[in-house]
């Protein structure tokens, strides 16, 4: 199932995503006493993370029961400016009280292969239920339609068995550590946050693909039983059909 939430500004899109996260956290911590979330990287989620640690949301998160993972990481140490962990630490984790043993960092400072293998073991051994079925997986999307670190034309897109792999990305001339589609598509809820106008064309290729068109990686995120929420700005959604009335209402789902 897919739900589009189209908001007039990036701030409103971040608020709407934060509201979903709080709602899911309240539901899951009531039902199972823990909440498993995979954070996304890049720059877009920074405002979302700041909101989650703000007065408006932090009290409702039940953070002490959160188990935090990442859907991908750059092959850099945790204090590197490009580290996805560092982004989340500075904008969120340092301001809330999640027990440290429940925060599972991808160790980008290891060799890519070791970091991926270590994280796969962590998912098997430290995930609070028998299978790593995330209550919520946050994802972003690049201008080329990549998500997590599943870039177009890279090997990781074809991984059918492992949950975490080291993926060589020719475009970046670098390895990335990334969740694979089998793991992503097990999630109960997936939430994309895409706000930039530069992504409008790819968003159309993802959400309204033409017949026979090659699907961008983000379009391969199709959870078997889960729900996919897209939190978009009207600008990012500007090439989707029927978005004209959305701009008037400011919300659509
Ligand atoms: C990463 C991300 C990646 C990101 C997109 C969008 O490590 O870069 O996980 O998938 O979500 O590249 O990045 P921006 O939010 O910076 O546009």
mmCIF file of C-alpha atoms and ligand atoms in Angstrom:
data_model
loop_
_atom_site.group_PDB
_atom_site.id
_atom_site.type_symbol
_atom_site.label_atom_id
_atom_site.label_comp_id
_atom_site.label_asym_id
_atom_site.label_seq_id
_atom_site.Cartn_x
_atom_site.Cartn_y
_atom_site.Cartn_z
ATOM 1 C CA UNK A 1 0.000 0.000 0.000
ATOM 2 C CA UNK A 2 1.190 3.511 -0.776
ATOM 3 C CA UNK A 3 0.222 6.860 0.747
ATOM 4 C CA UNK A 4 1.251 10.219 -0.668
ATOM 5 C CA UNK A 5 1.461 13.170 1.705
ATOM 6 C CA UNK A 6 2.118 16.338 -0.266
ATOM 7 C CA UNK A 7 2.837 19.424 1.830
ATOM 8 C CA UNK A 8 3.501 23.020 0.776
ATOM 9 C CA UNK A 9 6.979 23.318 2.321
ATOM 10 C CA UNK A 10 9.924 21.152 3.475
ATOM 11 C CA UNK A 11 9.149 22.205 7.062
ATOM 12 C CA UNK A 12 5.560 20.979 6.815
ATOM 13 C CA UNK A 13 6.747 17.729 5.177
ATOM 14 C CA UNK A 14 9.205 17.152 8.033
ATOM 15 C CA UNK A 15 6.442 17.847 10.598
ATOM 16 C CA UNK A 16 4.113 15.368 8.883
ATOM 17 C CA UNK A 17 6.835 12.702 8.875
ATOM 18 C CA UNK A 18 7.627 13.393 12.536
ATOM 19 C CA UNK A 19 3.940 13.013 13.355
ATOM 20 C CA UNK A 20 3.852 9.590 11.679
ATOM 21 C CA UNK A 21 6.941 8.509 13.610
ATOM 22 C CA UNK A 22 5.462 9.559 16.947
ATOM 23 C CA UNK A 23 2.185 7.802 16.150
ATOM 24 C CA UNK A 24 3.972 4.574 15.179
ATOM 25 C CA UNK A 25 6.283 4.749 18.206
ATOM 26 C CA UNK A 26 3.290 5.150 20.565
ATOM 27 C CA UNK A 27 1.457 2.239 18.890
ATOM 28 C CA UNK A 28 4.398 -0.167 18.761
ATOM 29 C CA UNK A 29 5.743 0.529 22.245
ATOM 30 C CA UNK A 30 2.228 -0.171 23.565
ATOM 31 C CA UNK A 31 1.904 -3.373 21.559
ATOM 32 C CA UNK A 32 5.408 -4.833 21.903
ATOM 33 C CA UNK A 33 7.328 -2.597 24.311
ATOM 34 C CA UNK A 34 9.978 -1.649 21.719
ATOM 35 C CA UNK A 35 10.193 0.335 18.478
ATOM 36 C CA UNK A 36 12.657 -0.505 15.734
ATOM 37 C CA UNK A 37 13.632 2.236 13.311
ATOM 38 C CA UNK A 38 16.209 2.498 10.534
ATOM 39 C CA UNK A 39 17.385 6.067 9.957
ATOM 40 C CA UNK A 40 18.259 7.403 6.533
ATOM 41 C CA UNK A 41 21.219 9.537 5.620
ATOM 42 C CA UNK A 42 21.886 12.495 3.350
ATOM 43 C CA UNK A 43 20.859 16.022 4.264
ATOM 44 C CA UNK A 44 17.048 15.977 3.983
ATOM 45 C CA UNK A 45 16.305 14.195 7.273
ATOM 46 C CA UNK A 46 18.261 16.699 9.407
ATOM 47 C CA UNK A 47 15.192 18.885 10.049
ATOM 48 C CA UNK A 48 13.104 15.785 10.792
ATOM 49 C CA UNK A 49 15.670 14.631 13.366
ATOM 50 C CA UNK A 50 15.746 18.096 14.943
ATOM 51 C CA UNK A 51 11.940 18.065 15.195
ATOM 52 C CA UNK A 52 11.916 14.604 16.790
ATOM 53 C CA UNK A 53 14.213 15.851 19.554
ATOM 54 C CA UNK A 54 12.241 19.086 20.018
ATOM 55 C CA UNK A 55 9.722 19.878 22.766
ATOM 56 C CA UNK A 56 6.881 19.260 20.298
ATOM 57 C CA UNK A 57 7.711 15.557 19.853
ATOM 58 C CA UNK A 58 10.406 14.247 22.214
ATOM 59 C CA UNK A 59 8.048 13.607 25.148
ATOM 60 C CA UNK A 60 5.794 11.385 23.010
ATOM 61 C CA UNK A 61 8.555 9.222 21.505
ATOM 62 C CA UNK A 62 9.163 6.658 24.298
ATOM 63 C CA UNK A 63 12.801 6.847 23.192
ATOM 64 C CA UNK A 64 14.009 4.554 25.946
ATOM 65 C CA UNK A 65 12.358 1.707 24.046
ATOM 66 C CA UNK A 66 13.779 2.595 20.625
ATOM 67 C CA UNK A 67 16.257 0.384 18.785
ATOM 68 C CA UNK A 68 17.998 2.529 16.191
ATOM 69 C CA UNK A 69 19.736 1.253 13.062
ATOM 70 C CA UNK A 70 20.818 2.891 9.795
ATOM 71 C CA UNK A 71 19.754 1.903 6.274
ATOM 72 C CA UNK A 72 23.144 2.861 4.897
ATOM 73 C CA UNK A 73 26.430 4.520 5.741
ATOM 74 C CA UNK A 74 29.393 6.049 4.030
ATOM 75 C CA UNK A 75 32.765 4.324 4.499
ATOM 76 C CA UNK A 76 34.043 6.988 6.862
ATOM 77 C CA UNK A 77 34.605 7.207 10.634
ATOM 78 C CA UNK A 78 31.706 8.316 12.865
ATOM 79 C CA UNK A 79 33.040 11.860 13.324
ATOM 80 C CA UNK A 80 33.462 12.470 9.570
ATOM 81 C CA UNK A 81 31.353 15.307 8.082
ATOM 82 C CA UNK A 82 29.826 12.796 5.618
ATOM 83 C CA UNK A 83 28.860 10.246 8.278
ATOM 84 C CA UNK A 84 25.126 9.506 8.420
ATOM 85 C CA UNK A 85 25.622 8.495 12.041
ATOM 86 C CA UNK A 86 27.166 11.881 12.858
ATOM 87 C CA UNK A 87 24.181 13.694 11.279
ATOM 88 C CA UNK A 88 21.704 11.735 13.418
ATOM 89 C CA UNK A 89 23.886 11.992 16.545
ATOM 90 C CA UNK A 90 24.203 15.765 16.388
ATOM 91 C CA UNK A 91 20.608 16.536 15.337
ATOM 92 C CA UNK A 92 18.798 13.871 17.380
ATOM 93 C CA UNK A 93 20.570 11.192 19.401
ATOM 94 C CA UNK A 94 22.559 13.600 21.584
ATOM 95 C CA UNK A 95 19.307 15.298 22.635
ATOM 96 C CA UNK A 96 17.209 12.255 23.586
ATOM 97 C CA UNK A 97 17.754 9.326 25.936
ATOM 98 C CA UNK A 98 18.040 6.143 23.904
ATOM 99 C CA UNK A 99 20.141 3.537 25.784
ATOM 100 C CA UNK A 100 23.504 3.333 23.998
ATOM 101 C CA UNK A 101 23.263 -0.453 23.560
ATOM 102 C CA UNK A 102 20.102 0.159 21.543
ATOM 103 C CA UNK A 103 21.857 2.407 19.025
ATOM 104 C CA UNK A 104 23.489 0.246 16.347
ATOM 105 C CA UNK A 105 25.995 2.199 14.279
ATOM 106 C CA UNK A 106 27.317 0.877 10.966
ATOM 107 C CA UNK A 107 31.081 1.015 11.510
ATOM 108 C CA UNK A 108 32.136 2.836 8.357
ATOM 109 C CA UNK A 109 35.709 2.942 9.617
ATOM 110 C CA UNK A 110 36.098 -0.801 9.000
ATOM 111 C CA UNK A 111 36.792 -2.230 5.557
ATOM 112 C CA UNK A 112 33.490 -2.149 3.585
ATOM 113 C CA UNK A 113 33.203 -5.934 3.580
ATOM 114 C CA UNK A 114 33.864 -6.246 7.338
ATOM 115 C CA UNK A 115 31.433 -3.422 8.148
ATOM 116 C CA UNK A 116 28.655 -5.044 6.100
ATOM 117 C CA UNK A 117 29.264 -8.510 7.561
ATOM 118 C CA UNK A 118 29.405 -7.119 11.104
ATOM 119 C CA UNK A 119 26.091 -5.291 10.585
ATOM 120 C CA UNK A 120 24.385 -8.352 9.216
ATOM 121 C CA UNK A 121 25.435 -10.190 12.398
ATOM 122 C CA UNK A 122 24.152 -7.267 14.479
ATOM 123 C CA UNK A 123 20.759 -7.517 12.753
ATOM 124 C CA UNK A 124 20.646 -11.252 13.465
ATOM 125 C CA UNK A 125 21.804 -11.002 17.081
ATOM 126 C CA UNK A 126 20.645 -7.623 18.389
ATOM 127 C CA UNK A 127 17.344 -7.005 16.637
ATOM 128 C CA UNK A 128 14.656 -7.280 19.351
ATOM 129 C CA UNK A 129 12.620 -9.859 17.430
ATOM 130 C CA UNK A 130 13.573 -13.009 15.538
ATOM 131 C CA UNK A 131 13.500 -11.361 12.090
ATOM 132 C CA UNK A 132 14.631 -7.807 11.284
ATOM 133 C CA UNK A 133 11.167 -6.600 10.324
ATOM 134 C CA UNK A 134 11.504 -2.887 11.013
ATOM 135 C CA UNK A 135 8.566 -1.038 12.530
ATOM 136 C CA UNK A 136 9.704 1.934 10.478
ATOM 137 C CA UNK A 137 12.349 2.436 7.843
ATOM 138 C CA UNK A 138 13.126 6.032 6.869
ATOM 139 C CA UNK A 139 14.454 6.476 3.341
ATOM 140 C CA UNK A 140 15.493 9.324 1.111
ATOM 141 C CA UNK A 141 15.876 9.462 -2.645
ATOM 142 C CA UNK A 142 18.712 10.896 -4.699
ATOM 143 C CA UNK A 143 18.361 12.896 -7.919
ATOM 144 C CA UNK A 144 19.147 9.657 -9.796
ATOM 145 C CA UNK A 145 16.449 7.710 -7.960
ATOM 146 C CA UNK A 146 18.809 5.870 -5.612
ATOM 147 C CA UNK A 147 17.659 5.044 -2.108
ATOM 148 C CA UNK A 148 19.726 3.952 0.864
ATOM 149 C CA UNK A 149 22.964 3.295 -1.067
ATOM 150 C CA UNK A 150 21.254 1.302 -3.798
ATOM 151 C CA UNK A 151 22.421 3.298 -6.810
ATOM 152 C CA UNK A 152 21.298 2.640 -10.403
ATOM 153 C CA UNK A 153 23.345 -0.072 -12.095
ATOM 154 C CA UNK A 154 25.155 -1.219 -8.923
ATOM 155 C CA UNK A 155 25.525 -4.813 -7.764
ATOM 156 C CA UNK A 156 23.678 -4.397 -4.470
ATOM 157 C CA UNK A 157 20.414 -3.929 -6.387
ATOM 158 C CA UNK A 158 20.520 -7.607 -7.364
ATOM 159 C CA UNK A 159 21.289 -9.031 -3.911
ATOM 160 C CA UNK A 160 18.629 -11.574 -3.011
ATOM 161 C CA UNK A 161 20.034 -13.269 0.095
ATOM 162 C CA UNK A 162 22.054 -10.926 2.308
ATOM 163 C CA UNK A 163 20.494 -8.062 4.241
ATOM 164 C CA UNK A 164 23.520 -5.765 4.299
ATOM 165 C CA UNK A 165 26.263 -5.471 1.670
ATOM 166 C CA UNK A 166 29.248 -3.346 0.699
ATOM 167 C CA UNK A 167 28.281 -1.693 -2.572
ATOM 168 C CA UNK A 168 30.823 -0.178 -4.985
ATOM 169 C CA UNK A 169 29.323 3.001 -6.461
ATOM 170 C CA UNK A 170 31.222 4.019 -9.640
ATOM 171 C CA UNK A 171 29.499 7.429 -9.648
ATOM 172 C CA UNK A 172 31.054 8.208 -6.259
ATOM 173 C CA UNK A 173 34.186 6.139 -6.841
ATOM 174 C CA UNK A 174 33.526 4.826 -3.343
ATOM 175 C CA UNK A 175 32.045 1.952 -1.402
ATOM 176 C CA UNK A 176 28.905 2.372 0.650
ATOM 177 C CA UNK A 177 27.400 0.013 3.257
ATOM 178 C CA UNK A 178 23.720 -0.514 2.517
ATOM 179 C CA UNK A 179 20.583 -2.439 3.330
ATOM 180 C CA UNK A 180 19.430 -4.569 0.429
ATOM 181 C CA UNK A 181 15.948 -4.775 -1.091
ATOM 182 C CA UNK A 182 15.076 -8.090 0.632
ATOM 183 C CA UNK A 183 15.598 -6.400 4.010
ATOM 184 C CA UNK A 184 13.969 -3.089 3.072
ATOM 185 C CA UNK A 185 10.914 -4.845 1.655
ATOM 186 C CA UNK A 186 10.323 -6.747 4.910
ATOM 187 C CA UNK A 187 9.584 -3.493 6.778
ATOM 188 C CA UNK A 188 6.142 -2.854 8.261
ATOM 189 C CA UNK A 189 6.245 0.819 7.367
ATOM 190 C CA UNK A 190 8.563 2.724 5.048
ATOM 191 C CA UNK A 191 8.604 6.518 4.963
ATOM 192 C CA UNK A 192 10.336 8.451 2.188
ATOM 193 C CA UNK A 193 11.029 12.137 2.738
ATOM 194 C CA UNK A 194 11.707 13.941 -0.548
ATOM 195 C CA UNK A 195 11.536 17.719 -0.687
ATOM 196 C CA UNK A 196 13.771 19.079 -3.444
ATOM 197 C CA UNK A 197 12.374 20.279 -6.791
ATOM 198 C CA UNK A 198 15.413 18.714 -8.501
ATOM 199 C CA UNK A 199 13.929 15.285 -7.720
ATOM 200 C CA UNK A 200 10.537 15.921 -9.372
ATOM 201 C CA UNK A 201 11.405 14.129 -12.637
ATOM 202 C CA UNK A 202 12.763 11.033 -10.901
ATOM 203 C CA UNK A 203 9.830 11.023 -8.507
ATOM 204 C CA UNK A 204 7.524 10.809 -11.508
ATOM 205 C CA UNK A 205 9.586 7.892 -12.882
ATOM 206 C CA UNK A 206 9.302 6.189 -9.504
ATOM 207 C CA UNK A 207 5.630 6.796 -8.749
ATOM 208 C CA UNK A 208 4.193 7.004 -12.272
ATOM 209 C CA UNK A 209 6.534 4.889 -14.433
ATOM 210 C CA UNK A 210 5.980 4.803 -18.213
ATOM 211 C CA UNK A 211 5.385 1.430 -19.855
ATOM 212 C CA UNK A 212 8.718 -0.373 -20.358
ATOM 213 C CA UNK A 213 10.719 2.324 -18.524
ATOM 214 C CA UNK A 214 13.616 1.072 -16.392
ATOM 215 C CA UNK A 215 12.613 1.489 -12.751
ATOM 216 C CA UNK A 216 14.877 3.634 -10.560
ATOM 217 C CA UNK A 217 16.026 1.872 -7.345
ATOM 218 C CA UNK A 218 13.492 3.750 -5.181
ATOM 219 C CA UNK A 219 10.711 2.197 -7.303
ATOM 220 C CA UNK A 220 11.906 -1.270 -6.272
ATOM 221 C CA UNK A 221 10.939 -0.503 -2.666
ATOM 222 C CA UNK A 222 7.722 -2.518 -2.570
ATOM 223 C CA UNK A 223 7.221 -4.050 0.854
ATOM 224 C CA UNK A 224 5.507 -7.422 0.744
ATOM 225 C CA UNK A 225 3.019 -6.486 3.459
ATOM 226 C CA UNK A 226 4.086 -3.037 4.589
ATOM 227 C CA UNK A 227 2.899 0.470 3.811
ATOM 228 C CA UNK A 228 4.992 3.055 1.969
ATOM 229 C CA UNK A 229 4.428 6.697 2.919
ATOM 230 C CA UNK A 230 5.877 9.428 0.686
ATOM 231 C CA UNK A 231 6.280 12.767 2.443
ATOM 232 C CA UNK A 232 6.753 15.231 -0.391
ATOM 233 C CA UNK A 233 6.696 18.926 -1.006
ATOM 234 C CA UNK A 234 4.429 20.247 -3.760
ATOM 235 C CA UNK A 235 7.634 21.200 -5.612
ATOM 236 C CA UNK A 236 9.056 17.683 -5.511
ATOM 237 C CA UNK A 237 5.634 16.293 -6.503
ATOM 238 C CA UNK A 238 5.113 18.902 -9.235
ATOM 239 C CA UNK A 239 5.415 16.367 -12.088
ATOM 240 C CA UNK A 240 2.946 13.890 -10.611
ATOM 241 C CA UNK A 241 -0.555 13.837 -12.076
ATOM 242 C CA UNK A 242 -3.365 15.568 -10.212
ATOM 243 C CA UNK A 243 -1.143 17.561 -7.934
ATOM 244 C CA UNK A 244 -2.764 20.901 -8.879
ATOM 245 C CA UNK A 245 -5.504 20.592 -6.211
ATOM 246 C CA UNK A 246 -2.838 19.532 -3.707
ATOM 247 C CA UNK A 247 -1.141 22.903 -3.772
ATOM 248 C CA UNK A 248 -4.469 24.470 -2.819
ATOM 249 C CA UNK A 249 -5.137 22.084 0.069
ATOM 250 C CA UNK A 250 -1.567 21.615 1.277
ATOM 251 C CA UNK A 251 -2.158 17.976 2.136
ATOM 252 C CA UNK A 252 -3.091 14.901 0.105
ATOM 253 C CA UNK A 253 -3.043 11.296 1.039
HETATM 254 C C1 LIG B 1 22.882 8.666 1.827
HETATM 255 C C2 LIG B 1 21.417 8.343 1.869
HETATM 256 C C3 LIG B 1 20.814 8.506 0.543
HETATM 257 C C4 LIG B 1 20.034 9.812 0.636
HETATM 258 C C5 LIG B 1 19.791 10.384 -0.729
HETATM 259 C C6 LIG B 1 19.149 11.766 -0.615
HETATM 260 O O1 LIG B 1 23.652 8.073 2.598
HETATM 261 O O2 LIG B 1 23.202 9.577 1.044
HETATM 262 O O3 LIG B 1 20.998 7.380 2.589
HETATM 263 O O4 LIG B 1 19.970 7.498 0.105
HETATM 264 O O5 LIG B 1 18.812 9.570 1.308
HETATM 265 O O6 LIG B 1 21.060 10.495 -1.363
HETATM 266 O O7 LIG B 1 20.089 12.608 -0.012
HETATM 267 P P1 LIG B 1 19.718 14.140 0.310
HETATM 268 O O8 LIG B 1 18.720 14.089 1.404
HETATM 269 O O9 LIG B 1 21.034 14.736 0.765
HETATM 270 O O10 LIG B 1 19.169 14.727 -0.962
#
